Each structure stands twice: as structure tokens, then as C-alpha cells.
Short mmCIF file of C-alpha atoms and ligand atoms in Angstrom, two decimals:
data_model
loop_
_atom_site.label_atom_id
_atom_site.label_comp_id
_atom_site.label_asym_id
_atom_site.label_seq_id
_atom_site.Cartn_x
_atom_site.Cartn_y
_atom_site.Cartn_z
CA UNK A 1 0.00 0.00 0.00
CA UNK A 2 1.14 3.41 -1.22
CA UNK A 3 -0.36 7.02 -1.55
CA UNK A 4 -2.12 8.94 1.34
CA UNK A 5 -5.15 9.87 2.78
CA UNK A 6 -5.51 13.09 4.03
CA UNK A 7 -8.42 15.62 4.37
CA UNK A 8 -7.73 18.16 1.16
CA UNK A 9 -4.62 17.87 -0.60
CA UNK A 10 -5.20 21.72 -1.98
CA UNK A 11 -3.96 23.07 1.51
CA UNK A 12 -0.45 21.85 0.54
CA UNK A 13 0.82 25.59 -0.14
CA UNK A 14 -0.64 26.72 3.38
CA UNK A 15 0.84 23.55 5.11
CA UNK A 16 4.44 24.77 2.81
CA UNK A 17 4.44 27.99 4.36
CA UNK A 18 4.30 26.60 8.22
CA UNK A 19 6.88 24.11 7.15
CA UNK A 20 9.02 26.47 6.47
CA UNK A 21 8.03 28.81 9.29
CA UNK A 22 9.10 25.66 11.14
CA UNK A 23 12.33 25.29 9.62
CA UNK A 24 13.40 28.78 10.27
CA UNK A 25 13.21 27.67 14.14
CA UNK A 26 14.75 24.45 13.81
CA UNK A 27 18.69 25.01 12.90
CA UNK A 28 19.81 21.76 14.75
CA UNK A 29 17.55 19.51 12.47
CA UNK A 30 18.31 21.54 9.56
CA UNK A 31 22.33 21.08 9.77
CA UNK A 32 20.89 17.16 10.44
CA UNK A 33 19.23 17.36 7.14
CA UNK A 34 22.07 19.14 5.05
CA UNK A 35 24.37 16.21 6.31
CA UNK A 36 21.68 13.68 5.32
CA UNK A 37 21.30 15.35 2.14
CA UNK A 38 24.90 14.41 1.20
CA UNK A 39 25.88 11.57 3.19
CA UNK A 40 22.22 9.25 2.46
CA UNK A 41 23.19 7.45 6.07
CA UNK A 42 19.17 5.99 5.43
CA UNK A 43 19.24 5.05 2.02
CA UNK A 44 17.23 1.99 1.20
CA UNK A 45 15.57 2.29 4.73
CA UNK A 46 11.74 2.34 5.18
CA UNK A 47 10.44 4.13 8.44
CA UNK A 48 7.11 4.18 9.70
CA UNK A 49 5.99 6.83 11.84
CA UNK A 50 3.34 7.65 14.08
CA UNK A 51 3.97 10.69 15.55
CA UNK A 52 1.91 14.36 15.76
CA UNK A 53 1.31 16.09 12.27
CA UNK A 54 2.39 19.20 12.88
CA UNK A 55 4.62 21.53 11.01
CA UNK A 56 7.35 20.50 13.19
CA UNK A 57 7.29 16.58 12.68
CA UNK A 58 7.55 17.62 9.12
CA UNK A 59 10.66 18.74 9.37
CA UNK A 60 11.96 15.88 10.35
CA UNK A 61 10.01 13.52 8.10
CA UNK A 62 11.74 16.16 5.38
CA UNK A 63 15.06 15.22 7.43
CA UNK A 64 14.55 11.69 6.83
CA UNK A 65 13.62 11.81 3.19
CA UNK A 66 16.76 13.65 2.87
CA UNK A 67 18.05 10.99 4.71
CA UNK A 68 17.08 8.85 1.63
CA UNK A 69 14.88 7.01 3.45
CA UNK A 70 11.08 5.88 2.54
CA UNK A 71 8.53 7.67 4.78
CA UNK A 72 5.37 6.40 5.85
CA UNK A 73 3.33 8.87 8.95
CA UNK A 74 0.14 8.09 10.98
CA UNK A 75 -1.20 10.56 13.38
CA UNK A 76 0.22 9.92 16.79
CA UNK A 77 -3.88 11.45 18.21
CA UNK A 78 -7.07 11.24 16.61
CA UNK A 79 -6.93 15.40 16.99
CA UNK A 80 -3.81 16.28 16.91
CA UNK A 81 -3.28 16.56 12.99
CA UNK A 82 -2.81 20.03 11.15
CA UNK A 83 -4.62 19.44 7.82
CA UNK A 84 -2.68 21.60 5.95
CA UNK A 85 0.73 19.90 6.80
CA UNK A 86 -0.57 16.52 6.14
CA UNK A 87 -1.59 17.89 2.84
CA UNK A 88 1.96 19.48 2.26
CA UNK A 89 3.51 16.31 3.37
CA UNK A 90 1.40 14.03 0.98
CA UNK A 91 2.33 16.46 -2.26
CA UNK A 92 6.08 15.56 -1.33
CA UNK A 93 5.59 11.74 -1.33
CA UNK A 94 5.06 10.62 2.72
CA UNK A 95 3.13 7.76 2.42
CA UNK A 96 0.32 10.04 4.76
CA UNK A 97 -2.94 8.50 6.33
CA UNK A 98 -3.84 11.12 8.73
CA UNK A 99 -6.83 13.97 9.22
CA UNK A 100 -7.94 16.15 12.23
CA UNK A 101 -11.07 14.41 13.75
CA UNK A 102 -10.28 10.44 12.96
CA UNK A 103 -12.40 7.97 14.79
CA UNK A 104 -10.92 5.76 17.06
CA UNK A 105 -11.40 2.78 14.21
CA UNK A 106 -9.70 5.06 11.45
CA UNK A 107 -7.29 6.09 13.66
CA UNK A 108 -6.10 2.82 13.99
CA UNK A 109 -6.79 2.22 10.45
CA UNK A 110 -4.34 4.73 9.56
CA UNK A 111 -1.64 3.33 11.86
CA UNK A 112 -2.21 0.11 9.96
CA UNK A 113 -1.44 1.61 6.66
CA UNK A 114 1.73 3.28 7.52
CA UNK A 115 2.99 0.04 8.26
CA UNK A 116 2.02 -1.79 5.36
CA UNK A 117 5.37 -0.02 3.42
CA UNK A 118 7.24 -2.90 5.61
CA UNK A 119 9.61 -1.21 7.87
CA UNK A 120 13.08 -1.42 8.52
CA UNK A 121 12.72 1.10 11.06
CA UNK A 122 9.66 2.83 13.00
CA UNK A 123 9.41 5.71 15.36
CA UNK A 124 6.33 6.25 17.66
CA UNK A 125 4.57 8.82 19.83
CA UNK A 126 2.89 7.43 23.04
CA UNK A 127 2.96 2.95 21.98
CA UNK A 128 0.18 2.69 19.84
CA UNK A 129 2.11 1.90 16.72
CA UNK A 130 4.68 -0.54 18.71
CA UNK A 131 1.83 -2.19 20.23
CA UNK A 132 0.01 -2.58 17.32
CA UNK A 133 2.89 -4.10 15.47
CA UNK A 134 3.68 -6.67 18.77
CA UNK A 135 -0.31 -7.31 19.35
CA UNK A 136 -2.16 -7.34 15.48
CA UNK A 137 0.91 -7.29 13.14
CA UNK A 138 3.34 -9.64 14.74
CA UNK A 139 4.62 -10.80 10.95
CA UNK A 140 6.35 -7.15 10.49
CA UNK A 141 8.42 -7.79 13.39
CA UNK A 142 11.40 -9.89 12.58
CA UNK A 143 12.07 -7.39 9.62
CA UNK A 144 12.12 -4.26 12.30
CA UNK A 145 15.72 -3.68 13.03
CA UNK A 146 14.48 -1.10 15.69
CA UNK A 147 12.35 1.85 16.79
CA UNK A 148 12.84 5.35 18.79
CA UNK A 149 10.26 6.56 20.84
CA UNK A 150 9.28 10.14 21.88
CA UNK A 151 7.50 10.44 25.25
CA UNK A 152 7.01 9.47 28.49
CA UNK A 153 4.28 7.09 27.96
CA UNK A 154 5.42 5.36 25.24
CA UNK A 155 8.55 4.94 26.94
CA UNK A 156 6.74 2.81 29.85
CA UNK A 157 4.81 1.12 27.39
CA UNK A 158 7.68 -0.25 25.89
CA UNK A 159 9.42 -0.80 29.20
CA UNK A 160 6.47 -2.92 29.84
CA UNK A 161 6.66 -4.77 26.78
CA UNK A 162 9.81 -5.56 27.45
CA UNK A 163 9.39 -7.09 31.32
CA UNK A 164 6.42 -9.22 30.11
CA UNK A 165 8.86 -10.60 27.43
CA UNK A 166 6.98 -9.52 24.08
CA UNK A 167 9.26 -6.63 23.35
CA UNK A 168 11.14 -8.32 19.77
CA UNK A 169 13.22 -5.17 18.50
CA UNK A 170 15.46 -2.73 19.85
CA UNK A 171 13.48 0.81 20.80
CA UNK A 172 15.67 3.51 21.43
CA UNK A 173 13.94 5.91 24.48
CA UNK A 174 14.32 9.80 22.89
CA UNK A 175 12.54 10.69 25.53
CA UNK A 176 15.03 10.10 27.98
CA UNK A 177 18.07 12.16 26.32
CA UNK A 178 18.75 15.04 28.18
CA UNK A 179 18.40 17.36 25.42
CA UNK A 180 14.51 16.05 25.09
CA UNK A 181 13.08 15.59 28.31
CA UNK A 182 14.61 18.69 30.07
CA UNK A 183 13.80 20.96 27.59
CA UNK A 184 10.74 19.30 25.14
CA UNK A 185 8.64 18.32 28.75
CA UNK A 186 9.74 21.72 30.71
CA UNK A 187 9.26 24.36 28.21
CA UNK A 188 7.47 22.92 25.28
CA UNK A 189 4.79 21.29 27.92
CA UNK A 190 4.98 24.05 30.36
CA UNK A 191 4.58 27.18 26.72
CA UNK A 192 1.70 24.79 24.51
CA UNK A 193 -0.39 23.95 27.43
CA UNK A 194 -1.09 27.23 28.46
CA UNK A 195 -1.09 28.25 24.54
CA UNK A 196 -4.11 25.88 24.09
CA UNK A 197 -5.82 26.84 27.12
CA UNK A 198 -6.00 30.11 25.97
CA UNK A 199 -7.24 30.05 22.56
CA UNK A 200 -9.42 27.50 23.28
CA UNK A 201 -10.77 29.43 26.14
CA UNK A 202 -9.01 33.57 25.84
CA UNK A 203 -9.55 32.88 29.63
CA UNK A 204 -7.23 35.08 31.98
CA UNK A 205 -4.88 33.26 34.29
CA UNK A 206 -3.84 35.90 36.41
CA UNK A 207 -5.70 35.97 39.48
CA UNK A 208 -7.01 32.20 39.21
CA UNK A 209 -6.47 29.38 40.66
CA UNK A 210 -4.94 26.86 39.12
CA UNK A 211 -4.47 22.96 39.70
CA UNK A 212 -2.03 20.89 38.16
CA UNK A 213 -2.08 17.22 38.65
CA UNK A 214 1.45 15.93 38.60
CA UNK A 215 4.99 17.17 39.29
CA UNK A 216 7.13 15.33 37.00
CA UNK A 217 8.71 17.30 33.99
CA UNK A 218 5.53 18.38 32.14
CA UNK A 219 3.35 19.61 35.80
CA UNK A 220 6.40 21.62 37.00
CA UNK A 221 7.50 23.37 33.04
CA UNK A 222 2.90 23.82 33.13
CA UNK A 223 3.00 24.78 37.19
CA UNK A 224 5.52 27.63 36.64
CA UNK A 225 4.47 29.19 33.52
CA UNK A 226 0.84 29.33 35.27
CA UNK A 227 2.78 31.72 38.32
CA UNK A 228 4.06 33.57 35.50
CA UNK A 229 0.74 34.82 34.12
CA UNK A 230 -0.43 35.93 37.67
CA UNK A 231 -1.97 32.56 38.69
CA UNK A 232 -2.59 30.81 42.34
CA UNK A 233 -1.09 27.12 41.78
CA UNK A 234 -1.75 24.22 43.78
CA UNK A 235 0.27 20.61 42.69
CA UNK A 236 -1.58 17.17 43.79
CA UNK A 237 0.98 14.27 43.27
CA UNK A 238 1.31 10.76 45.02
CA UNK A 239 5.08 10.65 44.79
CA UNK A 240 6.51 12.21 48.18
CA UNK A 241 9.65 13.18 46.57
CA UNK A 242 8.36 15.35 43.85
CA UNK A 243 5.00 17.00 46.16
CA UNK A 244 8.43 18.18 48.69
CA UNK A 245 9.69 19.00 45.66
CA UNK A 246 6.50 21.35 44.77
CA UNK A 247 6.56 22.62 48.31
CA UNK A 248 9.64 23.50 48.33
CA UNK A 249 9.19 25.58 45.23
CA UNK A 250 6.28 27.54 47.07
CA UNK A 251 3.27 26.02 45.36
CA UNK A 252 0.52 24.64 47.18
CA UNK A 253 0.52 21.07 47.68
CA UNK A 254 -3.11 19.48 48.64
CA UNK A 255 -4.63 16.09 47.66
CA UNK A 256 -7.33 16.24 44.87
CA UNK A 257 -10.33 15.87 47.06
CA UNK A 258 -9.10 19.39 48.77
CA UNK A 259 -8.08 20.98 45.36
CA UNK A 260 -11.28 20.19 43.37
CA UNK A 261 -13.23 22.28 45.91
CA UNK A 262 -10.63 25.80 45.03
CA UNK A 263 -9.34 25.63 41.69
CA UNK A 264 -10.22 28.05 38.49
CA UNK A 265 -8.60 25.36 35.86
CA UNK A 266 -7.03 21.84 36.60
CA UNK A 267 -4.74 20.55 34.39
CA UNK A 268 -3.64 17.03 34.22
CA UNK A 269 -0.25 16.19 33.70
CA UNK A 270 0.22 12.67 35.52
CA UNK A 271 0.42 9.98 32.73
CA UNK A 272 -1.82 7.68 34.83
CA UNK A 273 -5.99 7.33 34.42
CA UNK A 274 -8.92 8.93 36.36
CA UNK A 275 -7.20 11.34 38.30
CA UNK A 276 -10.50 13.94 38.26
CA UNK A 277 -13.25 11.36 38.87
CA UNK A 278 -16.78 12.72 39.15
CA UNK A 279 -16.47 12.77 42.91
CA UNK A 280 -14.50 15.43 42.53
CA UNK A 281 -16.39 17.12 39.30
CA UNK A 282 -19.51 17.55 41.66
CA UNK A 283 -17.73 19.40 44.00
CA UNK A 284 -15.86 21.77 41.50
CA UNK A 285 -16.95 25.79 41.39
CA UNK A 286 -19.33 26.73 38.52
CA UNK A 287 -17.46 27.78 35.52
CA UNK A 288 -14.50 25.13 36.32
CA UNK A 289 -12.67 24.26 33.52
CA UNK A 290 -10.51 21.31 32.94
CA UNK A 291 -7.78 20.18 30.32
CA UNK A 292 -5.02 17.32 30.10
CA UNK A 293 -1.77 17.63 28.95
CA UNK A 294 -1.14 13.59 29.20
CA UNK A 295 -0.70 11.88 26.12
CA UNK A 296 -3.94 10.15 26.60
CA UNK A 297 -7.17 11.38 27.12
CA UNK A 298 -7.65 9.00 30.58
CA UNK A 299 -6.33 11.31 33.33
CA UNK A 300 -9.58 13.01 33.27
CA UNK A 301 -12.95 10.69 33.40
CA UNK A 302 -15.36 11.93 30.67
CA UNK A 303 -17.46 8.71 31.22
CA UNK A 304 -17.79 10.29 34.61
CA UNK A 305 -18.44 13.90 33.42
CA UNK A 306 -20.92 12.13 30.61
CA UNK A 307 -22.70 10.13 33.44
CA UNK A 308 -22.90 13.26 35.92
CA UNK A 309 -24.26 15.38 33.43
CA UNK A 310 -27.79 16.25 32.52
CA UNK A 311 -26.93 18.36 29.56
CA UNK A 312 -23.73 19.31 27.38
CA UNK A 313 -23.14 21.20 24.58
CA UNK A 314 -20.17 22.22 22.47
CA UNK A 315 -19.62 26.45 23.09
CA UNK A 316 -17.35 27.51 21.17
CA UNK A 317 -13.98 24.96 18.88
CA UNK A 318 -12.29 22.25 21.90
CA UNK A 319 -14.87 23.96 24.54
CA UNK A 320 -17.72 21.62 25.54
CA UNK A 321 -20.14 23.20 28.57
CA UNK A 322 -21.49 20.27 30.54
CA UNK A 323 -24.30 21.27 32.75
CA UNK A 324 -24.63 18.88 36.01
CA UNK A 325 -27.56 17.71 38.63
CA UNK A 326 -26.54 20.88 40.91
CA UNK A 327 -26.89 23.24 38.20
CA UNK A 328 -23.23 23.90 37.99
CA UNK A 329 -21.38 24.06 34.41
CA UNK A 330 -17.92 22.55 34.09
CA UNK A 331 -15.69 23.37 30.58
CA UNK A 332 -13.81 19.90 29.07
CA UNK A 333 -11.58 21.42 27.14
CA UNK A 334 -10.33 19.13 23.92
CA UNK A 335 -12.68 16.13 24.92
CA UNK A 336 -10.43 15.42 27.67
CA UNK A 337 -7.78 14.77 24.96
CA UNK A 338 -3.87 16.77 25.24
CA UNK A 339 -4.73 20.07 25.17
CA UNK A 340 -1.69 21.50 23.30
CA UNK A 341 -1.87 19.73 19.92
CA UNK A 342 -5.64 19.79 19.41
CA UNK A 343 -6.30 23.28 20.53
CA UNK A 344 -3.08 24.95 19.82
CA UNK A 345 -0.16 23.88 17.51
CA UNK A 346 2.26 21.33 20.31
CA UNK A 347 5.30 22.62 21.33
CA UNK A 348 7.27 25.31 19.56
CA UNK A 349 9.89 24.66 17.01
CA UNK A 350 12.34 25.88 19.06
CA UNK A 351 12.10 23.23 21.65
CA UNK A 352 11.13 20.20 19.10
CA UNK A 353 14.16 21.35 17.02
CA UNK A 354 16.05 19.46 20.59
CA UNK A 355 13.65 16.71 20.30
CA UNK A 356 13.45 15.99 16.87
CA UNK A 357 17.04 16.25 16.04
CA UNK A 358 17.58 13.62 18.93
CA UNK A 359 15.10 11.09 16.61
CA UNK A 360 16.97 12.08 13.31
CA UNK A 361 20.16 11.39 14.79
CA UNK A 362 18.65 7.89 16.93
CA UNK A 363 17.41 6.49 13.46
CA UNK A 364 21.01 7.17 11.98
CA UNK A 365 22.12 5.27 14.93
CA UNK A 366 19.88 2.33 14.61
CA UNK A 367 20.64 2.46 10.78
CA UNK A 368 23.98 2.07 11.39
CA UNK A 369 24.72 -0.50 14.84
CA UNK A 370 21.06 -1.92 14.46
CA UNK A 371 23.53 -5.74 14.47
CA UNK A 372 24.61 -4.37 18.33
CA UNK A 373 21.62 -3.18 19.72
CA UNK A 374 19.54 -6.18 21.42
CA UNK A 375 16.20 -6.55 22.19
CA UNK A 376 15.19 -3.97 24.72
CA UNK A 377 14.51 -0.23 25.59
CA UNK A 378 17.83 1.31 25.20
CA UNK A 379 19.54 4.75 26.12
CA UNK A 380 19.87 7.57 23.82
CA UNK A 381 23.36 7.60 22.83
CA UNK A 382 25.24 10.23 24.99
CA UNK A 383 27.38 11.18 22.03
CA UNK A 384 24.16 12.21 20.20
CA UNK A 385 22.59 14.03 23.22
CA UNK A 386 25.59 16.09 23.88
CA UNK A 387 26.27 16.88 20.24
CA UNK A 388 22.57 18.01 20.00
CA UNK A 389 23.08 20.49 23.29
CA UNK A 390 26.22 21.69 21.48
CA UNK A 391 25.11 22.46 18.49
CA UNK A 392 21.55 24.17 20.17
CA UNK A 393 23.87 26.42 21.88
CA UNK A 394 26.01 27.02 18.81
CA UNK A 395 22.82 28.29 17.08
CA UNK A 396 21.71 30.44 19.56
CA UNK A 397 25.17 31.86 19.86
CA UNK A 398 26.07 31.02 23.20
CA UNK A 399 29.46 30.10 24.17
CA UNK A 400 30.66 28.34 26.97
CA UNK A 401 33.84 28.06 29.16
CA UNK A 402 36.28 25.03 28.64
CA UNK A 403 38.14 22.71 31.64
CA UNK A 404 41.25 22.93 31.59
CA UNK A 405 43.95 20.14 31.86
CA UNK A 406 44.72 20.62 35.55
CA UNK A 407 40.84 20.62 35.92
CA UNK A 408 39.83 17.76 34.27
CA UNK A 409 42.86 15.71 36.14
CA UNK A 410 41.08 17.17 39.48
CA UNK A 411 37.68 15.83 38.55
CA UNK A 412 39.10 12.65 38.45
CA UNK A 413 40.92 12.66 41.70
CA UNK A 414 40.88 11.44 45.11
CA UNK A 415 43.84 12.76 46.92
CA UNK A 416 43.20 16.83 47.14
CA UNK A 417 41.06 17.56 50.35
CA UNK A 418 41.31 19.73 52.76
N1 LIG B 1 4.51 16.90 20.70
C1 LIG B 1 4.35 18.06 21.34
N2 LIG B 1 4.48 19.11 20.53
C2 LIG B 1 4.74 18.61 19.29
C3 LIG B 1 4.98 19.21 18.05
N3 LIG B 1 4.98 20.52 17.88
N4 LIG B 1 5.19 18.38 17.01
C4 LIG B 1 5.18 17.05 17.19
N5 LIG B 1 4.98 16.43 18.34
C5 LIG B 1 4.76 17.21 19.41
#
């Protein structure tokens, strides 16, 4: 299977021009691509991806092309595709099955057709094409010489695939390079959530209060960003380490039964399932409003909000007003689903530039040692995630000081004390 599917091939000139907007904020993955362009380090190589279609991810698919590889991209979210990329993408020969608004059967559909190119190599956004191949396409397997994967979920996805002994290629964890999860999860998280919030809502945050659920990378980049408009955060978490952790950085720290009495807008940020249950929706203020910035649209439960309801209706794009038993309205913003790609654009290019030239450089890697890499989640290389920080800092002209000899010989020492 060949070709694409995508919602209007005429918005390939719009989707050009935010490709290139793109590409003007990504200088890492664009000295990645020139090298690709003349060294072909993919050539022959088919890669399936399943990622977020955004004008960003196209610069890496570009990157890979370049690469002189065969490209095949599913949407990594049933809402998370920009039409006008996919469109722009499908004029330059991705093998693209992907549209804003896909049901949960096409969505899967879609994943299925990106990997009927056969791949040598595939990179994935969350699990859902890794699982798919391991669970419904087990024949493509053997022929995978390995995979990279992007976030947090995915990467314990594929951790667990591995302990329950189905795991049967290498998967190389981008997320867990420096130069991703510091930067992508902090600032990209922290900047898009708060950018999708916004348009989808134009609410103001200074003055409210606001709840994020979690404290790992992506609740403390959204958790400060909300202080910096003005807003009143409290952080639930189970993990003792990262609530001190919150404490200690002068938010408020209260259990979700407390928060879901105070808060203005909760955002999820947790990566686990039903952390708002409708115990706590029908004790929420009037005019709540809640969004996720998980991967999956679990953390908050709209079967809950659905079964507490006695009316809903959609207000205005990725705002739906659900009117409950008490007469209170609550706002779902982006059915629940991550509020950055479906009602704002993901994280800037600046930050994905980090990100995505860790992938570029990972499928280079696998391209080239695949024969050493076992079976198993494995590390980025640290030669890839410190030539990505270098060259970030290169292109936003920052220089840095140098150890010297005698220094470096005292870093490795034991016998200056006191
Ligand atoms: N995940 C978060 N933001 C993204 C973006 N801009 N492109 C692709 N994946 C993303």
C-alpha cells in the first residue's frame, strides 16, 4: 500500500508555508538534514511513523527523506493533525494517512497503513504503533531492526513490553536524552499547554487558581508558567519526593479531594488514568474548567463527566459546557484529549528542534549499529545528546567556558582535600 489519505490535498501551499516557518526555528535539524542530504546514512531504509502532524514533525520527516529514506506517517492522536501539513507532506511523497477528527477505528486504520510499506525502522509517539505491530501485526516484526520513541508514555509502554517478554526489537527511548526531556517536557509542555488553554478558552490566568495534577517534567515546566501569568497554583501528586519537591518551590501542595473544591482550571499532567473522577467534578466551582496535557485522554474521566451530566453542549472549537444535577457548568476542554496539539499547535519549534534532532540522529544510529543493539529499551546515545546540546547552543550563539587540563585531572581525583 502506497499514496495517502488526508483531508484536502489543496492546503499543501498553506501547510508549505508553516513548514518552512518551522524550519526557520529548527537550525539543529536543519544542519541534520544538510548532512543527510549528502551523506544518504538511510538510504534503502523504510520508516514508519506515528507521531503528531504538525509543522514540526515535518521537518523531520523532510530530514529523513533527505536521509534517503522511505517515509510512511500516521497521526500519533485522533486530533492532533494540522490538515494543511498533512496535505503538504502528501504532495512531497510521505506515504500520509492522517486527518484532524479520525475515529478511534480510522485512527487505527491509519496506523495500519503506515505500516504496510514494511519497515526497517519505526518511530512512535505514546505505543500505539509498537503495540500494534507486537499485538495485530506480529509478521512485520522480525524485519524491524528497531524503533525510537518520543515520550514518556510510550517509553513505559515499551518498558512494559519488554518485562512481560513480548518486546522483539530494539526501541531507542528519545525521551530520555537530556536534550529532550529537560527541555521538550519543561518548556514545550509548560509554553503549549497554556497556549491551548488560551485560545481555546481567551480565559485570563492571572488571578485564578490553578491545579495541576502531577509534578514530573511536564506539571512543573505547566506549574511555573501558570505563576508567570499571575496565577494561584496548587500541585496534587502521590510521589513524596516530587509534592516536597513542589513545596519546596512555594506552590501549594493538597490532595485532589481538597483541590477540586478551590481551583479556576485543573490541568492534568500525571500519565496515569482517572485522576479527576466525578467525585470530585460535583464538588468543583461553577465555571471550572478542565484540560489534560497527558498523552492520553484517561487522566480526566469523561465517562464520569458524561454520566454526571444532565446536559452538554459544544460552546465555542475544543470547549464543551457540561451542565450537572446541581446546576453547575464545568468546561472539558479538547474532549479530555492533550490540550496543546488539538487546541493549539504542540510545542514550539524551538524546543522540538532538541527533540526531533535527537530522533533524526537515533534512526542514523539504529541504521547504522542496528547488528549491536539487542532486544530492549535502550539509552539515547550520549554522544548524540551532547552533540545536539552543542550544536543548540552554537545556534543560539552562546558560548561556553572550557576545563582545563589541571581541571579535568582534578575531577578525576581522590587525593586533594582539605
Ligand atoms: N509533541 C508536542 N508538541 C509537538 C509538536 N509541535 N510536534 C510534534 N509532536 C509534538
Amino acid at each position: 500500500m502506497s499514496g495517502y489519505k488526508v483531508k484536502d490535498i489543496k492546503m499543501a501551499e498553506d501547510g508549505e508555508k508553516h513548514i518552512y516557518w518551522a524550519e526557520r526555528h529548527m537550525p539543529v535539524l536543519g544542519m541534520v538534514k544538510d548532512r543527510f542530504k549528502e551523506e544518504k546514512p538511510l538510504n534503502g531504509l523504510r520508516i514508519a511513523a506515528c507521531l503528531h502532524v504538525t509543522k514540526e514533525t515535518a521537518v523531520l520527516i523532510k530530514t529523513l527523506l533527505e536521509g534517503g529514506a522511505v517515509v510512511s506517517l500516521a497521526a500519533a492522536n485522533p486530533l492532533s493533525t494540522q490538515d494543511h501539513v498533512a496535505a503538504a507532506l502528501a504532495a512531497i511523497g510521505v506515504h500520509i494517512f492522517a486527518w484532524k477528527g479520525e475515529s478511534a477505528e480510522e485512527y487505527y486504520e491509519n496506523i495500519d497503513k503506515a505500516l504496510s510499506i514494511e519497515p526497517d525502522i519505526v518511530l512512535d509517539d505514546g505505543g500505539d504503533l509498537n503495540v500494534r505491530v507486537h499485538v495485530n501485526r506480529s509478521e512485520l516484526a522480525n524485519k524491524i531492526l528497531g524503533g525510537c520513541e518520543e515520550t514518556t508514555t510510550g517509553v513505559i509502554r515499551a518498558l512494559a513490553l519488554e518485562k512481560d517478554g513480548i518486546l522483539k526489537y530494539p526501541i531507542i527511548a528519545v525521551n530520555e536524552a537530556t536534550t529532550k526531556s529537560r527541555f521538550d517536557n519543561v518548556y514545550g509542555t509548560g509554553q503549549s499547554t497554556i497556549d491551548g488553554i488560551i485560545r481555546a478558552t481567551n480565559i485570563l490566568f492571572a488571578g485564578k487558581t490553578v491545579v495541576v495534577a502531577g509534578y514530573g517534567r511536564c506539571g512543573y515546566g505547566i506549574a511555573w508558567k501558570s505563576r508567570a501569568l499571575g496565577a494561584n497554583v496548587i500541585v496534587t501528586e502521590v510521589d513524596p519526593v516530587k509534592a516536597l519537591m513542589a513545596a519546596m518551590d512555594g506552590f501549594r501542595v493538597l490532595p485532589m479531594s481538597e483541590a477540586c473544591k478551590i481551583g479556576d482550571i485543573f490541568i492534568t499532567a500525571t500519565g496515569n488514568k482517572d485522576v479527576i473522577r466525578g467525585e470530585h467534578i460535583l464538588v468543583m466551582k461553577d465555571g471550572a474548567i478542565l484540560a489534560n496535557a497527558g498523552h492520553f485522554n484517561v487522566e480526566i474521566s469523561v465517562n464520569d463527566l458524561n454520566k454526571l451530566a444532565v446536559d452538554k453542549r459544544r460552546l465555542r472549537p475544543h470547549v464543551d459546557e457540561y451542565i450537572l444535577e446541581n446546576g453547575r457548568r464545568v468546561y472539558l476542554l479538547a474532549e479530555g484529549r492533550v490540550v496543546n496539539l488539538v487546541a493549539a499547535e504542540g510545542h514550539p519549534s524551538e524546543v522540538m528542534d532538541m527533540s526531533f534532532s535527537n530522533q533524526a540522529l537515533c534512526v542514523e544510529y539504529i541504521a547504522k549499529n542496528h547488528e549491536k543493539l539487542g532486544v530492549g529499551v535502550h539509552k539515547v546515545p550520549v554522544e548524540v545528546d551532547m552533540m545536539v546540546a552543542k550544536l543548540k547552543l552554537a545556534t543560539m550563539g552562546i558560548v561556553i567556558d572550557k576545563l582545563s587540563e589541571e581541571q579535568k585531572k582534578y575531577l578525576k581525583s581522590w587525593s586533594i582535600g582539605t
